[in-house]
Coordinates of C-alpha atoms in Angstrom, one line a residue:
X1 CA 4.7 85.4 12.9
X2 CA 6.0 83.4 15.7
X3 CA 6.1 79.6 15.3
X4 CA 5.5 78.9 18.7
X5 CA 4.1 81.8 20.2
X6 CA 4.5 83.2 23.6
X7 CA 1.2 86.2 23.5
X8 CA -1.3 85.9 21.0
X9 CA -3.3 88.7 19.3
X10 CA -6.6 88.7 18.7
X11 CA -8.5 91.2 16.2
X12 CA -12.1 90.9 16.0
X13 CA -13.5 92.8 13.0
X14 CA -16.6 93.6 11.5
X15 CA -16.8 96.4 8.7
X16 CA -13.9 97.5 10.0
X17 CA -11.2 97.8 6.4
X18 CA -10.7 101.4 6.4
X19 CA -8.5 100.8 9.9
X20 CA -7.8 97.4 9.9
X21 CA -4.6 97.4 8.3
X22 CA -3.1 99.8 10.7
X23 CA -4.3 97.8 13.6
X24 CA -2.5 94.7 12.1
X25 CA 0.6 96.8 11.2
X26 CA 1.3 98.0 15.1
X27 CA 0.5 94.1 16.6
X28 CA 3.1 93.3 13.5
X29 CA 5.7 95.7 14.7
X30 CA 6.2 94.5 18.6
X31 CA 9.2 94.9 19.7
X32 CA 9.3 90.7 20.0
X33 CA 9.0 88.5 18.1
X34 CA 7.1 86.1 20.5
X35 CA 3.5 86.6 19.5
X36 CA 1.1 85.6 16.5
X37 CA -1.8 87.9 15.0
X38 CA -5.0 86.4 14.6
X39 CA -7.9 88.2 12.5
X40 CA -11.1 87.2 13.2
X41 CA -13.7 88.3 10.9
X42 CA -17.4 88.6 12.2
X43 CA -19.3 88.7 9.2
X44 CA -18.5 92.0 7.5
X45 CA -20.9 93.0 4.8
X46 CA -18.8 95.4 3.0
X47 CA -18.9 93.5 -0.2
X48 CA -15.5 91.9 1.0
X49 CA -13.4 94.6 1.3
X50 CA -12.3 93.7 5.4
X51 CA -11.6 90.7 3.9
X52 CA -9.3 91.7 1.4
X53 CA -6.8 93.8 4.0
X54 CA -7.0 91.5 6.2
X55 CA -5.8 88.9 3.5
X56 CA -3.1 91.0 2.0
X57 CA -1.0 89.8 5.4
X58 CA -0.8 86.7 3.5
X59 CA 0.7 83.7 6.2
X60 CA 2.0 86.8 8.5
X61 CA -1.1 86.3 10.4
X62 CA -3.8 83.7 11.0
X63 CA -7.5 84.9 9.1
X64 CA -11.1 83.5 10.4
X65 CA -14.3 84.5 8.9
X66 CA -17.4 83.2 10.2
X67 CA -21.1 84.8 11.0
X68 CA -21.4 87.4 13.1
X69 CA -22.1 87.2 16.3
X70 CA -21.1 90.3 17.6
X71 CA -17.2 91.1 19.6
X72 CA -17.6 88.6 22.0
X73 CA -18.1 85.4 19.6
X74 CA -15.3 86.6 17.9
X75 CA -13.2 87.2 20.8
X76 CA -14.0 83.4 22.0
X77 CA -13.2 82.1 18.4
X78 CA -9.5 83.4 18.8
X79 CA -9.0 82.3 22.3
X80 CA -10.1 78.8 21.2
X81 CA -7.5 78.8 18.3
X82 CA -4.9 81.1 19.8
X83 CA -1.2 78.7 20.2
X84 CA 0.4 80.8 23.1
X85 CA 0.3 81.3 26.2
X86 CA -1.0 84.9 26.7
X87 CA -4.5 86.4 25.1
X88 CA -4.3 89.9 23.8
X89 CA -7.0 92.0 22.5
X90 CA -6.6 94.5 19.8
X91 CA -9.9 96.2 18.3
X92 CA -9.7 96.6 14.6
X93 CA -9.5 100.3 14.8
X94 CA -6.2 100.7 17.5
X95 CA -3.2 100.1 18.2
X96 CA -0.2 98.8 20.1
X97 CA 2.8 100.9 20.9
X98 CA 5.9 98.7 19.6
X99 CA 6.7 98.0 23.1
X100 CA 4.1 96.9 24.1
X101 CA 4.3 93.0 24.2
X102 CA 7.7 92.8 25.4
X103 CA 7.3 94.8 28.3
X104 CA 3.9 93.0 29.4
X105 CA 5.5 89.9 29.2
X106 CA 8.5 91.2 31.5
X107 CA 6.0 92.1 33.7
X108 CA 4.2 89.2 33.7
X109 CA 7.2 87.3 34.1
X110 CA 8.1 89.2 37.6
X111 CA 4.8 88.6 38.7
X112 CA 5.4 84.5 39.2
X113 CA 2.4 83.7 38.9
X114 CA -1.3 83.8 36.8
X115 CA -2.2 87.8 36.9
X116 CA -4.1 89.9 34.6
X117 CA -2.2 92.9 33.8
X118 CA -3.7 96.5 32.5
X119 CA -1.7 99.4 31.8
X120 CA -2.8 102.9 30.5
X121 CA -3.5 104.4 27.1
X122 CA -4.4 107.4 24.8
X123 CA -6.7 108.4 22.7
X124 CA -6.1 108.9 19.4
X125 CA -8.9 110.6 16.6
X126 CA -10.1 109.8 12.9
X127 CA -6.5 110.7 11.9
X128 CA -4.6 108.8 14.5
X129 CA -3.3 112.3 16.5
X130 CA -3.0 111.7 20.0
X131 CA -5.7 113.8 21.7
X132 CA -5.5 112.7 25.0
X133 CA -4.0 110.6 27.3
X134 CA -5.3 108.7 30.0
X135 CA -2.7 108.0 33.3
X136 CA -4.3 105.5 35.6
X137 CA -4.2 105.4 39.7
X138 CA -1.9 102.9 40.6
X139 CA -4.2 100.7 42.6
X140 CA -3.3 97.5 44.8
X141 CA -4.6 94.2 43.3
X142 CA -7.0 94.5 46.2
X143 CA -8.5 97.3 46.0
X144 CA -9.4 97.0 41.9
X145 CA -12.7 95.5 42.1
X146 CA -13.7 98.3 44.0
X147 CA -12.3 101.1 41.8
X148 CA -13.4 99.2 38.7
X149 CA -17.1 99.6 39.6
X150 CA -16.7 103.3 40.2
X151 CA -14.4 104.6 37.8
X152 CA -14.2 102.1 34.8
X153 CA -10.7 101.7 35.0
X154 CA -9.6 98.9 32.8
X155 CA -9.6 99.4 28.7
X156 CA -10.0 95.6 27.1
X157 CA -7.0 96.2 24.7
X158 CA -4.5 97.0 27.6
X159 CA -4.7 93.8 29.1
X160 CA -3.1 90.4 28.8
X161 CA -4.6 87.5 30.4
X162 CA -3.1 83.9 30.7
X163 CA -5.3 81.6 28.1
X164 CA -5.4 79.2 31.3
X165 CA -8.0 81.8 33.0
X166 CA -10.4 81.2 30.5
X167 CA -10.5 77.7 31.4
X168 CA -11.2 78.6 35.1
X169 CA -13.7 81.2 34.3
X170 CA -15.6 80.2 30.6
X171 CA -15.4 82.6 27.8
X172 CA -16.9 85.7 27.0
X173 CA -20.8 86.1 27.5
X174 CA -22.0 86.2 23.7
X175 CA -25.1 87.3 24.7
X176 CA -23.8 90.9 25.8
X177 CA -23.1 92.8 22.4
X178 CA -21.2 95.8 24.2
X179 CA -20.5 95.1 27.8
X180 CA -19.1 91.4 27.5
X181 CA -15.8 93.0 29.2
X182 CA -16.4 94.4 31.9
X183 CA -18.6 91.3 32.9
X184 CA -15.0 89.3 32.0
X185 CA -12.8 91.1 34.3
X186 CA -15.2 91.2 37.1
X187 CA -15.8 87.1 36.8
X188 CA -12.1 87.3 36.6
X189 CA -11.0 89.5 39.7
X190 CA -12.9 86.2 41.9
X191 CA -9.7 84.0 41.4
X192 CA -6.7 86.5 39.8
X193 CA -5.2 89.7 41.0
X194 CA -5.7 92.4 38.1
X195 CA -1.9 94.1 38.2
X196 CA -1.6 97.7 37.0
X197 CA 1.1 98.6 34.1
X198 CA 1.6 102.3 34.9
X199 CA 2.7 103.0 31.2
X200 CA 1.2 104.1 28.3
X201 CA 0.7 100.9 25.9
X202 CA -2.0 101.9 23.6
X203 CA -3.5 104.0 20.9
X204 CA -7.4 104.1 21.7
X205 CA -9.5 105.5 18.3
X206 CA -13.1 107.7 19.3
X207 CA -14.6 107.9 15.6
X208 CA -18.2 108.3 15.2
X209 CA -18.3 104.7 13.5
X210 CA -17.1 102.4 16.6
X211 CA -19.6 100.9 18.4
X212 CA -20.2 102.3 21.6
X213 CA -20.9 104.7 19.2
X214 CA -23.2 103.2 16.7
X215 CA -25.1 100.9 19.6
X216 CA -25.3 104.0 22.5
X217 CA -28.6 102.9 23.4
X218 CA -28.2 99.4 23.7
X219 CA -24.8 100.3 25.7
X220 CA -26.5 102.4 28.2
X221 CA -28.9 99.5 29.0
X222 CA -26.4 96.9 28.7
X223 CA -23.9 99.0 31.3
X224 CA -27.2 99.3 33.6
X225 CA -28.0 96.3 34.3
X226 CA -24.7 94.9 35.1
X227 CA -23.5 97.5 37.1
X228 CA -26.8 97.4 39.1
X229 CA -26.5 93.4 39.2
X230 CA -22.6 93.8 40.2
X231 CA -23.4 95.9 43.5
X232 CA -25.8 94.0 44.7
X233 CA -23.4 90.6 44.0
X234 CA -21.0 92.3 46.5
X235 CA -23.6 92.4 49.4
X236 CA -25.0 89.1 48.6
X237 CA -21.4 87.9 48.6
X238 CA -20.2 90.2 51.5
X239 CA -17.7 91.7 49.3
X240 CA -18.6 95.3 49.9
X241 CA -17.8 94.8 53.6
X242 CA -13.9 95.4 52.3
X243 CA -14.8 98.7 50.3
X244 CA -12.9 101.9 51.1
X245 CA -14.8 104.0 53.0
X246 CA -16.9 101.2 54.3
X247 CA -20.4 99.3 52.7
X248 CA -22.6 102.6 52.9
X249 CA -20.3 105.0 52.1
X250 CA -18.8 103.2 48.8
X251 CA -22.6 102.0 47.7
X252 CA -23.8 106.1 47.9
X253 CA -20.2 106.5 45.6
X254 CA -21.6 103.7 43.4
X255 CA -25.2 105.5 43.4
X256 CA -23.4 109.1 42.5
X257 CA -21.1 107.6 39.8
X258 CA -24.0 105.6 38.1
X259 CA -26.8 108.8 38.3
X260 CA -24.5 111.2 37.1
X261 CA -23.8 109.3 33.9
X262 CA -27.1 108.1 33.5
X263 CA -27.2 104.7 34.9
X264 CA -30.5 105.0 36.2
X265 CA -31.4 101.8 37.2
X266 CA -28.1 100.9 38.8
X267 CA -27.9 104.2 40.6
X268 CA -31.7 103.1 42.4
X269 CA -30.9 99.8 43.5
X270 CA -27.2 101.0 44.9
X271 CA -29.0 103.8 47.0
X272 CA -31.4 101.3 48.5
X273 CA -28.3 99.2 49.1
X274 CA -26.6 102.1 50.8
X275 CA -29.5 102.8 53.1
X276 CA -29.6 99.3 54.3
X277 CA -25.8 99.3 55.0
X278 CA -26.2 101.5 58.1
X279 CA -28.7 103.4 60.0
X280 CA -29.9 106.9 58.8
X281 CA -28.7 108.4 62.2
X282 CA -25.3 107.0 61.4
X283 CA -25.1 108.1 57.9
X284 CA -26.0 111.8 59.0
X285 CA -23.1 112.4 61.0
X286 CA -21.0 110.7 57.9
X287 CA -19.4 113.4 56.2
X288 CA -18.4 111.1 53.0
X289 CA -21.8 109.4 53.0
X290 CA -23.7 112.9 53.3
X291 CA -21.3 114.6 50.2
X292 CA -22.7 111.8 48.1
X293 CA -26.2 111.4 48.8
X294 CA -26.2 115.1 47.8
X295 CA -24.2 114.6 44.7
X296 CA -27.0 111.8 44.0
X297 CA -29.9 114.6 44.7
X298 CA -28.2 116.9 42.5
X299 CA -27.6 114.8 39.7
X300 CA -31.3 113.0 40.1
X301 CA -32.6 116.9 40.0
X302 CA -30.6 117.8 36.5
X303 CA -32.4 114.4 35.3
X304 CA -36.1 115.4 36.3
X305 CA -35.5 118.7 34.9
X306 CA -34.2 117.3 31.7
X307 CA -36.8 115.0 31.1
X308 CA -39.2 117.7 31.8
X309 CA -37.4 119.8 29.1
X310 CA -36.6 123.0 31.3
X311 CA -32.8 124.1 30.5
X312 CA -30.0 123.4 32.7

């Protein structure tokens, strides 16, 4: 470990031994040798046996226990005790390519200035075989707020964000147990440009234990509210004026994207946003606008019959 560290790494944990010690091993292995690993435990009950890998590393990384809380409070633990200059996020059950670190910190040095960078990843199962991989559109800094809402673009363990953003902008919200990132990047994008790495930094593990998994429901409600909250914070703000497509068009995207995976709530108070943005006579002769408001119809139709358990 770095004695003066340029990026550091921070593992939250909790019940997490059976792939912790690969996750350590990969943020280990960069490719430079300017970073520190910090393990933050969140109060595992698995009779000590998280603990145990994650002290095995011995002084190669930096150990925490403490309650738990849930990711964000241990998120906001490392970022108060991490000594560089650079906050990375690694989940306990991923992991980095080798590269990784050395080529976000060349890009961040070509940048010239406080950015948060994201780059693409793959998915990896149980078993850690590459299943998948996921290849980003290479948006302007501009347009990512935009595309962020509508296609959930940004994995938290590709990024690297300058600890002095954290400052500007507070720490993670510890009362969101599964959403607390999203709600970062977007509090975030109001003073920093979010740069796109088009490369392929990261291992991403589905398993049936991680906790998107293990806390659906909770998720699902969690991701409804803010998304909901978030579009209408772009027409209070006047934000959505700048949207691609214009205000209606992108709030009737919004309404599609949100319906169709089951964001009820959000998708409701989009629509009524969209049908305030501009006059119905307008929006009929919009082809965009029109393809979506049906998408919405369609999708809002495969709900009702759902619910009403016919077979679709």
């Amino acid at each position: 470990m770095s004695a003066n560290p340029v990026v550091s790494v921070v593992i939250p944990v909790y019940n997490g031994a059976d792939y912790l010690r690969q996750a350590v091993e990969s943020a280990l292995a960069q490719t430079s040798a300017e970073a520190e690993v910090l393990v933050v435990n969140d109060g595992s009950t698995d009779s000590g046996a998280t603990e145990r890998v994650a002290l095995s590393f011995g002084d190669r990384i930096r150990y925490f226990a403490k309650p738990n809380g849930g990711v964000a409070s241990a998120l906001n633990l490392g970022i108060r005790e991490m000594r560089g200059r650079y906050f990375s996020w690694l989940s306990h059950d991923d992991l980095y390519y080798p590269e990784r670190t050395e080529l976000l910190l060349r890009e961040m040095e070509g940048a010239g200035r406080d950015v948060v960078l994201y780059s693409d990843w793959d998915y990896i199962n149980k078993d850690s075989r590459v299943t998948r991989v996921t290849r980003l559109p290479h948006y302007a800094p501009a347009q990512v707020p935009y595309e962020l809402l509508v296609q959930h673009l940004i994995n938290g363990c590709t990024t690297l964000v300058p600890r002095r953003c954290f400052d500007a902008e507070g720490f993670f919200d510890e009362s969101l147990r599964t959403t607390q990132d999203y709600d970062m990047w977007f509090r975030l994008l109001k003073r920093y440009d979010f740069v796109h790495v088009p490369m392929v930094l990261v291992h991403y593990r589905v398993h049936e234990g991680q906790g998107t998994a293990t806390m659906s429901a909770l998720h699902r409600r969690e991701r409804d509210a803010l998304f909901g909250a978030l579009v209408e914070a772009m027409c209070a703000d006047g934000s959505v004026l700048g949207a691609p497509g214009g205000p209606a068009v992108y709030l009737m995207k919004a309404a599609d994207v949100f319906k169709h995976i089951g964001l009820h709530g959000a998708a409701g108070r989009a629509k009524r946003l969209a049908t305030k943005a501009q006059p119905m006579r307008k929006s009929l002769l919009d082809r965009s606008y029109l393809r979506y408001r049906l998408r919405y119809t369609a999708h809002a139709l495969i709900t009702w019959a759902r619910d009403a358990g016919l077979k679709i």
